[in-house]
Every structure is written in structure tokens, then in C-alpha cells.
Amino acid sequence: MISANAKTKMRNAVLWLDASAKYKWCYSKTTGKWFRWRLNFIHLTIPAQAGKSDKFVKKVLNRFFMYAYRKTGMRSYIWKAEPQERGEIHFHITSDCFIWKTTLQNIWNGCLRYYGLIGTHENPPSTKVHPTANIKLMTAYLVKYMTKNDNHRRIISGRLWGCSQNLSQAKNFHLTISEDELSPTYKELEKDSIRVDSYDWLTVFNLKDNYFERMEPCPVLSMYREKIRAIQQGYVADSNLFFNEEGKPMSFESAVKKGLPPAQQALFEEQLLISSQN
């Protein structure tokens, strides 16, 4: 059972993951078009838990993250463990990292093989990955999906979820202003908020993700950018953001030659500009 406190922490992790994620583009051979996304969904299953404890299975997951980082650079992620109908654990992961479907399966099955959960020559279809380009209100969807409780299946022992260190350390920041200072901008803040929580002595504005991208330089923007810098530490702003139909990285120039639309070119250049400011 995920507690109310854990749900709050998961929500914060999802919001910071989404805020720090960069757009990526992949060419689809099927449609002959480019599509873009920022976050993905990963699903990992275990063919047979074979009487292994929940703690043991999570060791396999830890090994997966270690190898995913080495092979793909995955370093920002949130995971959740759920029991299937047959009782076996499966994992849901959301990340800002591009990972090709065959690469994902090779990494996960390699971990299962290492711990003896599948045979040496077995390569079962134990993984799924898909981008979230077609999901509107992405953060709201993720928060609802990752924090839901399933009360009709067995209880998993130990932790039910976790996230990468850079997200767990990205605590929320707060700015307090007086009522006189707030009055001229109240309606603007209300319009730019996901929701507004009003109390007798306090009003809390839960701002939309893109609010800070449109903000004029000020102390709040500086605090926000400092958080994003900390989360993105180690990332290269323009590295591995374009991928061909085989999942191989390509340069921006090559993507343009392959028909990247002008509007997407402009979005990439805007993203580079924002990254340089961060």
C-alpha cells in the first residue's frame, strides 16, 4: 500500500523528471515521419519468480539500472513494483532516456540470466517500451498511474517504488510573498496554476510545467534553474536527441536532411537556448 506521504514524494519526483526532461526525436519508417517525446514508459516482467523473495527480485532491478546507465546513459528514472495476477512482480519505469526495444530486452534478460531466472540461451519477450508523445497532461497522467493502489492482489514486501538519486534530492522550493505583493499578479498566477489551494492564512499556487520557461529573470527563476542544473548534471545539452528508424543516434544536421520539419527544428534550437541559460 502506497501511503499519502509516499504519493507526495512520487508526485514531486514525476514533476521534476518532466521539468528536466528534454525533447527527443525519432524517425518512423512506418509513417515516414518524425515524432517527438520527452518521457517513456518501460515495463519489465519476470517469466518465473521461481520462489525467489521480493527482496531478491529487487536486486535484479538494481542491476538493471546499473547496466541501463552504462549502456544508454539512463540516470533519471522512477520505478514502481506491482504484483501480477499470478503473483509475480513486474516493474513499471518512467525515464527521460531513449532506449531502443532490443537494447532494453537484452539488458533486462541479461540481468535475469545473471541471477538464474532464465536459461543461458533463453531470450523471452520480457520487456516493453513506448514513448508518451500521444498522452496529454503528461504529469497528471503519470502521477495518477504511478501512485494508484491495487488492493485486490498480494502485498509486496519492502519498497514499492523508488527513483534515481538526482530526483530524490530535488526537493521543492518555496517563495513567500506578502498579500500586497501578490494582489497585482494573483489572476496571472491563478491562470498559470494546475490548481490553487487556499487557506485562511496562505494561498498555494501549484504552477504549470512551462510557467518558468516564460518567466522574466527573477529570484524564483534562478532557484528553478539551479534545481534543473542539479538534476541534469552530467547531461550534454545536444547529445543523442535524434534517432533513426533503427534507434541509432544521429546529428541534428542529419535529421534535417532526413526531413525534420522546420517547426521541430525551431523547437530544438529553443531547447538548446533554454539549456544554455540553465
PDB file of C-alpha atoms in Angstrom:
ATOM      1  CA  MET A   1       0.000   0.000   0.000  1.00  0.00           C
ATOM      2  CA  ILE A   2       1.429   3.365  -1.023  1.00  0.00           C
ATOM      3  CA  SER A   3       0.993   5.908   1.780  1.00  0.00           C
ATOM      4  CA  ALA A   4      -0.100   9.525   1.342  1.00  0.00           C
ATOM      5  CA  ASN A   5       3.432  10.682   2.164  1.00  0.00           C
ATOM      6  CA  ALA A   6       4.917   8.336  -0.448  1.00  0.00           C
ATOM      7  CA  LYS A   7       2.415   9.596  -3.025  1.00  0.00           C
ATOM      8  CA  THR A   8       3.562  13.162  -2.379  1.00  0.00           C
ATOM      9  CA  LYS A   9       7.202  12.143  -2.870  1.00  0.00           C
ATOM     10  CA  MET A  10       6.345  10.262  -6.067  1.00  0.00           C
ATOM     11  CA  ARG A  11       4.420  13.254  -7.382  1.00  0.00           C
ATOM     12  CA  ASN A  12       7.381  15.541  -6.736  1.00  0.00           C
ATOM     13  CA  ALA A  13       9.748  13.096  -8.462  1.00  0.00           C
ATOM     14  CA  VAL A  14       7.456  12.900 -11.517  1.00  0.00           C
ATOM     15  CA  LEU A  15       7.153  16.682 -11.740  1.00  0.00           C
ATOM     16  CA  TRP A  16      10.923  17.223 -11.541  1.00  0.00           C
ATOM     17  CA  LEU A  17      11.559  14.427 -14.052  1.00  0.00           C
ATOM     18  CA  ASP A  18       9.152  16.024 -16.513  1.00  0.00           C
ATOM     19  CA  ALA A  19      10.526  19.533 -15.911  1.00  0.00           C
ATOM     20  CA  SER A  20      14.127  18.446 -16.526  1.00  0.00           C
ATOM     21  CA  ALA A  21      13.452  16.123 -19.485  1.00  0.00           C
ATOM     22  CA  LYS A  22      14.496  17.181 -22.977  1.00  0.00           C
ATOM     23  CA  TYR A  23      12.591  16.625 -26.179  1.00  0.00           C
ATOM     24  CA  LYS A  24      13.906  13.776 -28.309  1.00  0.00           C
ATOM     25  CA  TRP A  25      13.036  12.904 -31.904  1.00  0.00           C
ATOM     26  CA  CYS A  26      12.838   9.552 -33.666  1.00  0.00           C
ATOM     27  CA  TYR A  27      12.159   8.814 -37.317  1.00  0.00           C
ATOM     28  CA  SER A  28       9.417   6.263 -38.007  1.00  0.00           C
ATOM     29  CA  LYS A  29       9.962   4.107 -41.063  1.00  0.00           C
ATOM     30  CA  THR A  30       6.305   3.032 -40.914  1.00  0.00           C
ATOM     31  CA  THR A  31       4.844   6.538 -41.204  1.00  0.00           C
ATOM     32  CA  GLY A  32       7.810   8.233 -42.863  1.00  0.00           C
ATOM     33  CA  LYS A  33       7.544  10.989 -40.271  1.00  0.00           C
ATOM     34  CA  TRP A  34       9.350  12.263 -37.196  1.00  0.00           C
ATOM     35  CA  PHE A  35       7.744  12.078 -33.770  1.00  0.00           C
ATOM     36  CA  ARG A  36       8.954  13.704 -30.587  1.00  0.00           C
ATOM     37  CA  TRP A  37       8.612  12.850 -26.907  1.00  0.00           C
ATOM     38  CA  ARG A  38      10.239  13.582 -23.571  1.00  0.00           C
ATOM     39  CA  LEU A  39       9.431  10.614 -21.310  1.00  0.00           C
ATOM     40  CA  ASN A  40       8.945   6.910 -21.873  1.00  0.00           C
ATOM     41  CA  PHE A  41       7.176   4.017 -20.172  1.00  0.00           C
ATOM     42  CA  ILE A  42       9.109   0.810 -19.559  1.00  0.00           C
ATOM     43  CA  HIS A  43       7.547  -2.469 -18.466  1.00  0.00           C
ATOM     44  CA  LEU A  44       9.742  -5.278 -17.092  1.00  0.00           C
ATOM     45  CA  THR A  45       8.387  -8.748 -16.349  1.00  0.00           C
ATOM     46  CA  ILE A  46       9.872 -11.907 -14.862  1.00  0.00           C
ATOM     47  CA  PRO A  47       8.916 -15.150 -16.667  1.00  0.00           C
ATOM     48  CA  ALA A  48       9.016 -17.080 -13.381  1.00  0.00           C
ATOM     49  CA  GLN A  49       9.914 -15.784  -9.947  1.00  0.00           C
ATOM     50  CA  ALA A  50      10.613 -19.419  -9.015  1.00  0.00           C
ATOM     51  CA  GLY A  51      10.020 -18.953  -5.311  1.00  0.00           C
ATOM     52  CA  LYS A  52      12.505 -16.078  -5.050  1.00  0.00           C
ATOM     53  CA  SER A  53      11.748 -13.427  -2.449  1.00  0.00           C
ATOM     54  CA  ASP A  54      10.574  -9.934  -3.332  1.00  0.00           C
ATOM     55  CA  LYS A  55      13.862  -8.601  -1.941  1.00  0.00           C
ATOM     56  CA  PHE A  56      15.785 -10.858  -4.328  1.00  0.00           C
ATOM     57  CA  VAL A  57      13.767  -9.707  -7.338  1.00  0.00           C
ATOM     58  CA  LYS A  58      14.524  -6.071  -6.497  1.00  0.00           C
ATOM     59  CA  LYS A  59      18.235  -6.934  -6.585  1.00  0.00           C
ATOM     60  CA  VAL A  60      17.669  -7.830 -10.235  1.00  0.00           C
ATOM     61  CA  LEU A  61      16.076  -4.410 -10.780  1.00  0.00           C
ATOM     62  CA  ASN A  62      19.059  -2.660  -9.163  1.00  0.00           C
ATOM     63  CA  ARG A  63      21.371  -4.484 -11.553  1.00  0.00           C
ATOM     64  CA  PHE A  64      19.172  -3.395 -14.457  1.00  0.00           C
ATOM     65  CA  PHE A  65      19.597   0.274 -13.542  1.00  0.00           C
ATOM     66  CA  MET A  66      23.360  -0.173 -13.283  1.00  0.00           C
ATOM     67  CA  TYR A  67      23.595  -1.666 -16.783  1.00  0.00           C
ATOM     68  CA  ALA A  68      20.991   0.695 -18.271  1.00  0.00           C
ATOM     69  CA  TYR A  69      23.172   3.595 -17.150  1.00  0.00           C
ATOM     70  CA  ARG A  70      26.277   2.034 -18.717  1.00  0.00           C
ATOM     71  CA  LYS A  71      24.570   1.130 -21.998  1.00  0.00           C
ATOM     72  CA  THR A  72      22.156   4.034 -22.521  1.00  0.00           C
ATOM     73  CA  GLY A  73      23.056   6.761 -20.028  1.00  0.00           C
ATOM     74  CA  MET A  74      19.806   6.344 -18.067  1.00  0.00           C
ATOM     75  CA  ARG A  75      20.221   8.291 -14.847  1.00  0.00           C
ATOM     76  CA  SER A  76      16.824   9.897 -14.202  1.00  0.00           C
ATOM     77  CA  TYR A  77      14.001   7.460 -13.533  1.00  0.00           C
ATOM     78  CA  ILE A  78      11.111   6.462 -11.278  1.00  0.00           C
ATOM     79  CA  TRP A  79      10.113   2.835 -10.726  1.00  0.00           C
ATOM     80  CA  LYS A  80       7.134   1.083  -9.193  1.00  0.00           C
ATOM     81  CA  ALA A  81       6.681  -2.610  -8.338  1.00  0.00           C
ATOM     82  CA  GLU A  82       3.318  -4.292  -8.845  1.00  0.00           C
ATOM     83  CA  PRO A  83       2.098  -7.885  -8.425  1.00  0.00           C
ATOM     84  CA  GLN A  84       0.622  -9.564 -11.475  1.00  0.00           C
ATOM     85  CA  GLU A  85      -2.490 -11.736 -11.205  1.00  0.00           C
ATOM     86  CA  ARG A  86      -0.289 -14.830 -10.867  1.00  0.00           C
ATOM     87  CA  GLY A  87       1.600 -13.159  -8.019  1.00  0.00           C
ATOM     88  CA  GLU A  88       4.868 -12.462  -9.818  1.00  0.00           C
ATOM     89  CA  ILE A  89       6.339  -8.970  -9.519  1.00  0.00           C
ATOM     90  CA  HIS A  90       6.575  -6.733 -12.552  1.00  0.00           C
ATOM     91  CA  PHE A  91       8.067  -3.263 -12.730  1.00  0.00           C
ATOM     92  CA  HIS A  92       6.875  -0.021 -14.295  1.00  0.00           C
ATOM     93  CA  ILE A  93       9.544   2.594 -15.011  1.00  0.00           C
ATOM     94  CA  THR A  94       9.344   6.078 -16.455  1.00  0.00           C
ATOM     95  CA  SER A  95      12.535   7.766 -17.625  1.00  0.00           C
ATOM     96  CA  ASP A  96      13.744  10.594 -19.847  1.00  0.00           C
ATOM     97  CA  CYS A  97      16.237   8.292 -21.582  1.00  0.00           C
ATOM     98  CA  PHE A  98      15.905   6.945 -25.120  1.00  0.00           C
ATOM     99  CA  ILE A  99      16.258   3.166 -25.091  1.00  0.00           C
ATOM    100  CA  TRP A 100      15.688   1.001 -28.146  1.00  0.00           C
ATOM    101  CA  LYS A 101      13.387  -2.007 -27.638  1.00  0.00           C
ATOM    102  CA  THR A 102      16.017  -4.647 -28.450  1.00  0.00           C
ATOM    103  CA  THR A 103      18.578  -2.909 -26.236  1.00  0.00           C
ATOM    104  CA  LEU A 104      16.082  -2.884 -23.368  1.00  0.00           C
ATOM    105  CA  GLN A 105      15.306  -6.578 -23.772  1.00  0.00           C
ATOM    106  CA  ASN A 106      18.989  -7.518 -23.966  1.00  0.00           C
ATOM    107  CA  ILE A 107      19.790  -5.580 -20.774  1.00  0.00           C
ATOM    108  CA  TRP A 108      16.870  -6.971 -18.751  1.00  0.00           C
ATOM    109  CA  ASN A 109      17.214 -10.554 -19.965  1.00  0.00           C
ATOM    110  CA  GLY A 110      20.938 -10.321 -19.239  1.00  0.00           C
ATOM    111  CA  CYS A 111      20.061  -9.438 -15.631  1.00  0.00           C
ATOM    112  CA  LEU A 112      17.546 -12.302 -15.418  1.00  0.00           C
ATOM    113  CA  ARG A 113      20.163 -14.659 -16.838  1.00  0.00           C
ATOM    114  CA  TYR A 114      22.807 -13.459 -14.371  1.00  0.00           C
ATOM    115  CA  TYR A 115      20.549 -14.363 -11.438  1.00  0.00           C
ATOM    116  CA  GLY A 116      19.458 -17.674 -12.948  1.00  0.00           C
ATOM    117  CA  LEU A 117      15.854 -16.660 -13.626  1.00  0.00           C
ATOM    118  CA  ILE A 118      16.102 -17.670 -17.300  1.00  0.00           C
ATOM    119  CA  GLY A 119      18.352 -20.109 -19.130  1.00  0.00           C
ATOM    120  CA  THR A 120      21.627 -19.226 -20.833  1.00  0.00           C
ATOM    121  CA  HIS A 121      20.134 -19.293 -24.328  1.00  0.00           C
ATOM    122  CA  GLU A 122      16.658 -18.029 -23.481  1.00  0.00           C
ATOM    123  CA  ASN A 123      15.574 -14.601 -24.714  1.00  0.00           C
ATOM    124  CA  PRO A 124      11.889 -14.214 -23.767  1.00  0.00           C
ATOM    125  CA  PRO A 125       9.847 -11.087 -24.640  1.00  0.00           C
ATOM    126  CA  SER A 126      10.035  -9.766 -21.086  1.00  0.00           C
ATOM    127  CA  THR A 127      10.062  -6.015 -21.815  1.00  0.00           C
ATOM    128  CA  LYS A 128       8.013  -3.255 -23.400  1.00  0.00           C
ATOM    129  CA  VAL A 129       8.884   0.381 -24.023  1.00  0.00           C
ATOM    130  CA  HIS A 130       6.885   3.153 -25.607  1.00  0.00           C
ATOM    131  CA  PRO A 131       7.094   6.949 -25.691  1.00  0.00           C
ATOM    132  CA  THR A 132       4.419   9.169 -24.227  1.00  0.00           C
ATOM    133  CA  ALA A 133       4.060  11.584 -27.138  1.00  0.00           C
ATOM    134  CA  ASN A 134       0.314  10.994 -27.503  1.00  0.00           C
ATOM    135  CA  ILE A 135      -0.621  11.444 -23.837  1.00  0.00           C
ATOM    136  CA  LYS A 136      -1.967  14.879 -22.929  1.00  0.00           C
ATOM    137  CA  LEU A 137      -1.449  16.328 -19.446  1.00  0.00           C
ATOM    138  CA  MET A 138       1.539  14.027 -19.098  1.00  0.00           C
ATOM    139  CA  THR A 139       2.453  14.747 -15.499  1.00  0.00           C
ATOM    140  CA  ALA A 140      -1.130  14.364 -14.261  1.00  0.00           C
ATOM    141  CA  TYR A 141      -1.377  11.014 -16.065  1.00  0.00           C
ATOM    142  CA  LEU A 142       1.938   9.795 -14.651  1.00  0.00           C
ATOM    143  CA  VAL A 143       1.141  10.867 -11.100  1.00  0.00           C
ATOM    144  CA  LYS A 144      -2.217   9.066 -11.216  1.00  0.00           C
ATOM    145  CA  TYR A 145      -0.711   5.954 -12.803  1.00  0.00           C
ATOM    146  CA  MET A 146       2.342   5.660 -10.561  1.00  0.00           C
ATOM    147  CA  THR A 147       0.525   6.351  -7.274  1.00  0.00           C
ATOM    148  CA  LYS A 148      -2.509   4.103  -7.725  1.00  0.00           C
ATOM    149  CA  ASN A 149      -3.002   1.265  -5.252  1.00  0.00           C
ATOM    150  CA  ASP A 150      -4.156  -2.231  -6.199  1.00  0.00           C
ATOM    151  CA  ASN A 151      -5.946  -3.677  -3.187  1.00  0.00           C
ATOM    152  CA  HIS A 152      -7.028  -6.909  -4.880  1.00  0.00           C
ATOM    153  CA  ARG A 153      -3.622  -8.553  -5.271  1.00  0.00           C
ATOM    154  CA  ARG A 154      -0.962  -9.806  -2.898  1.00  0.00           C
ATOM    155  CA  ILE A 155       1.118  -7.389  -0.855  1.00  0.00           C
ATOM    156  CA  ILE A 156       4.728  -6.900  -1.966  1.00  0.00           C
ATOM    157  CA  SER A 157       7.241  -6.879   0.865  1.00  0.00           C
ATOM    158  CA  GLY A 158       9.695  -3.992   1.111  1.00  0.00           C
ATOM    159  CA  ARG A 159       9.729  -0.879  -1.041  1.00  0.00           C
ATOM    160  CA  LEU A 160       7.022  -0.431  -3.636  1.00  0.00           C
ATOM    161  CA  TRP A 161       8.696   2.385  -5.544  1.00  0.00           C
ATOM    162  CA  GLY A 162      11.889   4.379  -5.856  1.00  0.00           C
ATOM    163  CA  CYS A 163      13.637   6.947  -8.012  1.00  0.00           C
ATOM    164  CA  SER A 164      17.124   7.988  -9.070  1.00  0.00           C
ATOM    165  CA  GLN A 165      19.205   9.944  -6.587  1.00  0.00           C
ATOM    166  CA  ASN A 166      19.079  13.183  -8.574  1.00  0.00           C
ATOM    167  CA  LEU A 167      15.263  13.157  -8.386  1.00  0.00           C
ATOM    168  CA  SER A 168      15.060  12.122  -4.732  1.00  0.00           C
ATOM    169  CA  GLN A 169      17.336  15.043  -3.832  1.00  0.00           C
ATOM    170  CA  ALA A 170      15.332  17.564  -5.898  1.00  0.00           C
ATOM    171  CA  LYS A 171      13.148  18.877  -3.109  1.00  0.00           C
ATOM    172  CA  ASN A 172      10.516  21.526  -3.777  1.00  0.00           C
ATOM    173  CA  PHE A 173      11.408  25.145  -3.200  1.00  0.00           C
ATOM    174  CA  HIS A 174       9.073  27.777  -1.801  1.00  0.00           C
ATOM    175  CA  LEU A 175       8.848  31.541  -2.009  1.00  0.00           C
ATOM    176  CA  THR A 176       6.737  33.560   0.419  1.00  0.00           C
ATOM    177  CA  ILE A 177       5.402  36.985  -0.593  1.00  0.00           C
ATOM    178  CA  SER A 178       3.066  39.377   1.200  1.00  0.00           C
ATOM    179  CA  GLU A 179      -0.589  39.890   0.286  1.00  0.00           C
ATOM    180  CA  ASP A 180       0.176  43.373  -1.038  1.00  0.00           C
ATOM    181  CA  GLU A 181       2.814  41.974  -3.399  1.00  0.00           C
ATOM    182  CA  LEU A 182       0.506  39.167  -4.502  1.00  0.00           C
ATOM    183  CA  SER A 183      -2.584  41.220  -5.384  1.00  0.00           C
ATOM    184  CA  PRO A 184      -1.372  42.588  -8.779  1.00  0.00           C
ATOM    185  CA  THR A 185      -0.345  39.123 -10.035  1.00  0.00           C
ATOM    186  CA  TYR A 186      -2.998  36.903  -8.402  1.00  0.00           C
ATOM    187  CA  LYS A 187      -5.084  36.351 -11.548  1.00  0.00           C
ATOM    188  CA  GLU A 188      -1.999  35.659 -13.656  1.00  0.00           C
ATOM    189  CA  LEU A 189      -0.722  33.091 -11.154  1.00  0.00           C
ATOM    190  CA  GLU A 190      -4.174  31.512 -10.916  1.00  0.00           C
ATOM    191  CA  LYS A 191      -4.306  31.138 -14.708  1.00  0.00           C
ATOM    192  CA  ASP A 192      -0.847  29.553 -14.792  1.00  0.00           C
ATOM    193  CA  SER A 193      -1.527  27.052 -11.984  1.00  0.00           C
ATOM    194  CA  ILE A 194      -2.559  23.407 -12.167  1.00  0.00           C
ATOM    195  CA  ARG A 195      -4.543  24.088  -9.014  1.00  0.00           C
ATOM    196  CA  VAL A 196      -4.775  26.700  -6.264  1.00  0.00           C
ATOM    197  CA  ASP A 197      -5.018  25.673  -2.604  1.00  0.00           C
ATOM    198  CA  SER A 198      -6.496  28.426  -0.417  1.00  0.00           C
ATOM    199  CA  TYR A 199      -6.235  28.513   3.364  1.00  0.00           C
ATOM    200  CA  ASP A 200      -7.135  31.140   5.969  1.00  0.00           C
ATOM    201  CA  TRP A 201      -3.554  32.346   6.149  1.00  0.00           C
ATOM    202  CA  LEU A 202      -1.991  31.019   2.949  1.00  0.00           C
ATOM    203  CA  THR A 203      -2.559  30.558  -0.797  1.00  0.00           C
ATOM    204  CA  VAL A 204      -0.557  27.872  -2.616  1.00  0.00           C
ATOM    205  CA  PHE A 205      -0.159  28.104  -6.408  1.00  0.00           C
ATOM    206  CA  ASN A 206       0.811  24.769  -7.997  1.00  0.00           C
ATOM    207  CA  LEU A 207       2.293  26.150 -11.211  1.00  0.00           C
ATOM    208  CA  LYS A 208       2.182  24.528 -14.646  1.00  0.00           C
ATOM    209  CA  ASP A 209       5.357  22.917 -16.006  1.00  0.00           C
ATOM    210  CA  ASN A 210       6.068  25.545 -18.677  1.00  0.00           C
ATOM    211  CA  TYR A 211       5.477  28.524 -16.388  1.00  0.00           C
ATOM    212  CA  PHE A 212       9.180  29.026 -15.694  1.00  0.00           C
ATOM    213  CA  GLU A 213      10.152  28.855 -19.370  1.00  0.00           C
ATOM    214  CA  ARG A 214       8.111  32.026 -19.978  1.00  0.00           C
ATOM    215  CA  MET A 215       9.258  33.849 -16.877  1.00  0.00           C
ATOM    216  CA  GLU A 216      11.274  37.051 -16.829  1.00  0.00           C
ATOM    217  CA  PRO A 217      14.590  36.879 -14.892  1.00  0.00           C
ATOM    218  CA  CYS A 218      13.922  36.972 -11.142  1.00  0.00           C
ATOM    219  CA  PRO A 219      14.930  35.140  -7.928  1.00  0.00           C
ATOM    220  CA  VAL A 220      12.271  32.443  -8.473  1.00  0.00           C
ATOM    221  CA  LEU A 221      13.579  31.665 -11.961  1.00  0.00           C
ATOM    222  CA  SER A 222      17.135  31.484 -10.610  1.00  0.00           C
ATOM    223  CA  MET A 223      16.065  28.971  -7.948  1.00  0.00           C
ATOM    224  CA  TYR A 224      14.227  26.891 -10.554  1.00  0.00           C
ATOM    225  CA  ARG A 225      17.169  26.823 -12.960  1.00  0.00           C
ATOM    226  CA  GLU A 226      19.508  25.842 -10.140  1.00  0.00           C
ATOM    227  CA  LYS A 227      17.294  22.803  -9.457  1.00  0.00           C
ATOM    228  CA  ILE A 228      17.235  21.827 -13.141  1.00  0.00           C
ATOM    229  CA  ARG A 229      21.035  22.161 -13.359  1.00  0.00           C
ATOM    230  CA  ALA A 230      21.440  19.810 -10.403  1.00  0.00           C
ATOM    231  CA  ILE A 231      19.125  17.197 -11.933  1.00  0.00           C
ATOM    232  CA  GLN A 232      20.722  17.410 -15.384  1.00  0.00           C
ATOM    233  CA  GLN A 233      24.314  17.356 -14.131  1.00  0.00           C
ATOM    234  CA  GLY A 234      26.326  15.137 -16.458  1.00  0.00           C
ATOM    235  CA  TYR A 235      23.969  15.515 -19.414  1.00  0.00           C
ATOM    236  CA  VAL A 236      25.108  17.048 -22.704  1.00  0.00           C
ATOM    237  CA  ALA A 237      22.524  19.526 -23.995  1.00  0.00           C
ATOM    238  CA  ASP A 238      22.543  18.450 -27.650  1.00  0.00           C
ATOM    239  CA  SER A 239      23.758  14.833 -27.312  1.00  0.00           C
ATOM    240  CA  ASN A 240      21.680  11.861 -28.510  1.00  0.00           C
ATOM    241  CA  LEU A 241      18.420  13.675 -29.121  1.00  0.00           C
ATOM    242  CA  PHE A 242      17.803  12.422 -32.676  1.00  0.00           C
ATOM    243  CA  PHE A 243      17.434   8.759 -33.653  1.00  0.00           C
ATOM    244  CA  ASN A 244      16.887   6.979 -36.956  1.00  0.00           C
ATOM    245  CA  GLU A 245      14.433   4.170 -37.691  1.00  0.00           C
ATOM    246  CA  GLU A 246      16.854   1.625 -36.174  1.00  0.00           C
ATOM    247  CA  GLY A 247      17.227   3.532 -32.922  1.00  0.00           C
ATOM    248  CA  LYS A 248      20.731   4.763 -33.699  1.00  0.00           C
ATOM    249  CA  PRO A 249      21.680   8.330 -32.725  1.00  0.00           C
ATOM    250  CA  MET A 250      22.151  10.904 -35.447  1.00  0.00           C
ATOM    251  CA  SER A 251      23.122  14.560 -35.589  1.00  0.00           C
ATOM    252  CA  PHE A 252      20.749  17.497 -35.917  1.00  0.00           C
ATOM    253  CA  GLU A 253      22.135  18.159 -39.411  1.00  0.00           C
ATOM    254  CA  SER A 254      21.411  14.564 -40.457  1.00  0.00           C
ATOM    255  CA  ALA A 255      17.899  14.823 -39.029  1.00  0.00           C
ATOM    256  CA  VAL A 256      17.274  17.969 -41.091  1.00  0.00           C
ATOM    257  CA  LYS A 257      18.429  16.150 -44.239  1.00  0.00           C
ATOM    258  CA  LYS A 258      16.019  13.336 -43.349  1.00  0.00           C
ATOM    259  CA  GLY A 259      13.077  15.753 -43.336  1.00  0.00           C
ATOM    260  CA  LEU A 260      12.839  17.082 -39.786  1.00  0.00           C
ATOM    261  CA  PRO A 261      10.059  19.728 -40.117  1.00  0.00           C
ATOM    262  CA  PRO A 262      11.002  23.422 -39.649  1.00  0.00           C
ATOM    263  CA  ALA A 263       8.740  23.704 -36.576  1.00  0.00           C
ATOM    264  CA  GLN A 264      10.647  20.852 -34.902  1.00  0.00           C
ATOM    265  CA  GLN A 265      13.971  22.418 -35.884  1.00  0.00           C
ATOM    266  CA  ALA A 266      12.868  25.631 -34.167  1.00  0.00           C
ATOM    267  CA  LEU A 267      11.802  23.696 -31.057  1.00  0.00           C
ATOM    268  CA  PHE A 268      15.221  22.018 -30.870  1.00  0.00           C
ATOM    269  CA  GLU A 269      17.008  25.362 -31.177  1.00  0.00           C
ATOM    270  CA  GLU A 270      14.754  26.850 -28.482  1.00  0.00           C
ATOM    271  CA  GLN A 271      15.561  23.878 -26.243  1.00  0.00           C
ATOM    272  CA  LEU A 272      19.281  24.470 -26.774  1.00  0.00           C
ATOM    273  CA  LEU A 273      18.845  28.117 -25.836  1.00  0.00           C
ATOM    274  CA  ILE A 274      16.995  27.243 -22.613  1.00  0.00           C
ATOM    275  CA  SER A 275      19.663  24.644 -21.761  1.00  0.00           C
ATOM    276  CA  SER A 276      22.405  27.236 -22.192  1.00  0.00           C
ATOM    277  CA  GLN A 277      20.555  29.538 -19.782  1.00  0.00           C
ATOM    278  CA  ASN A 278      20.182  26.756 -17.241  1.00  0.00           C
TER     279      ASN A 278
END
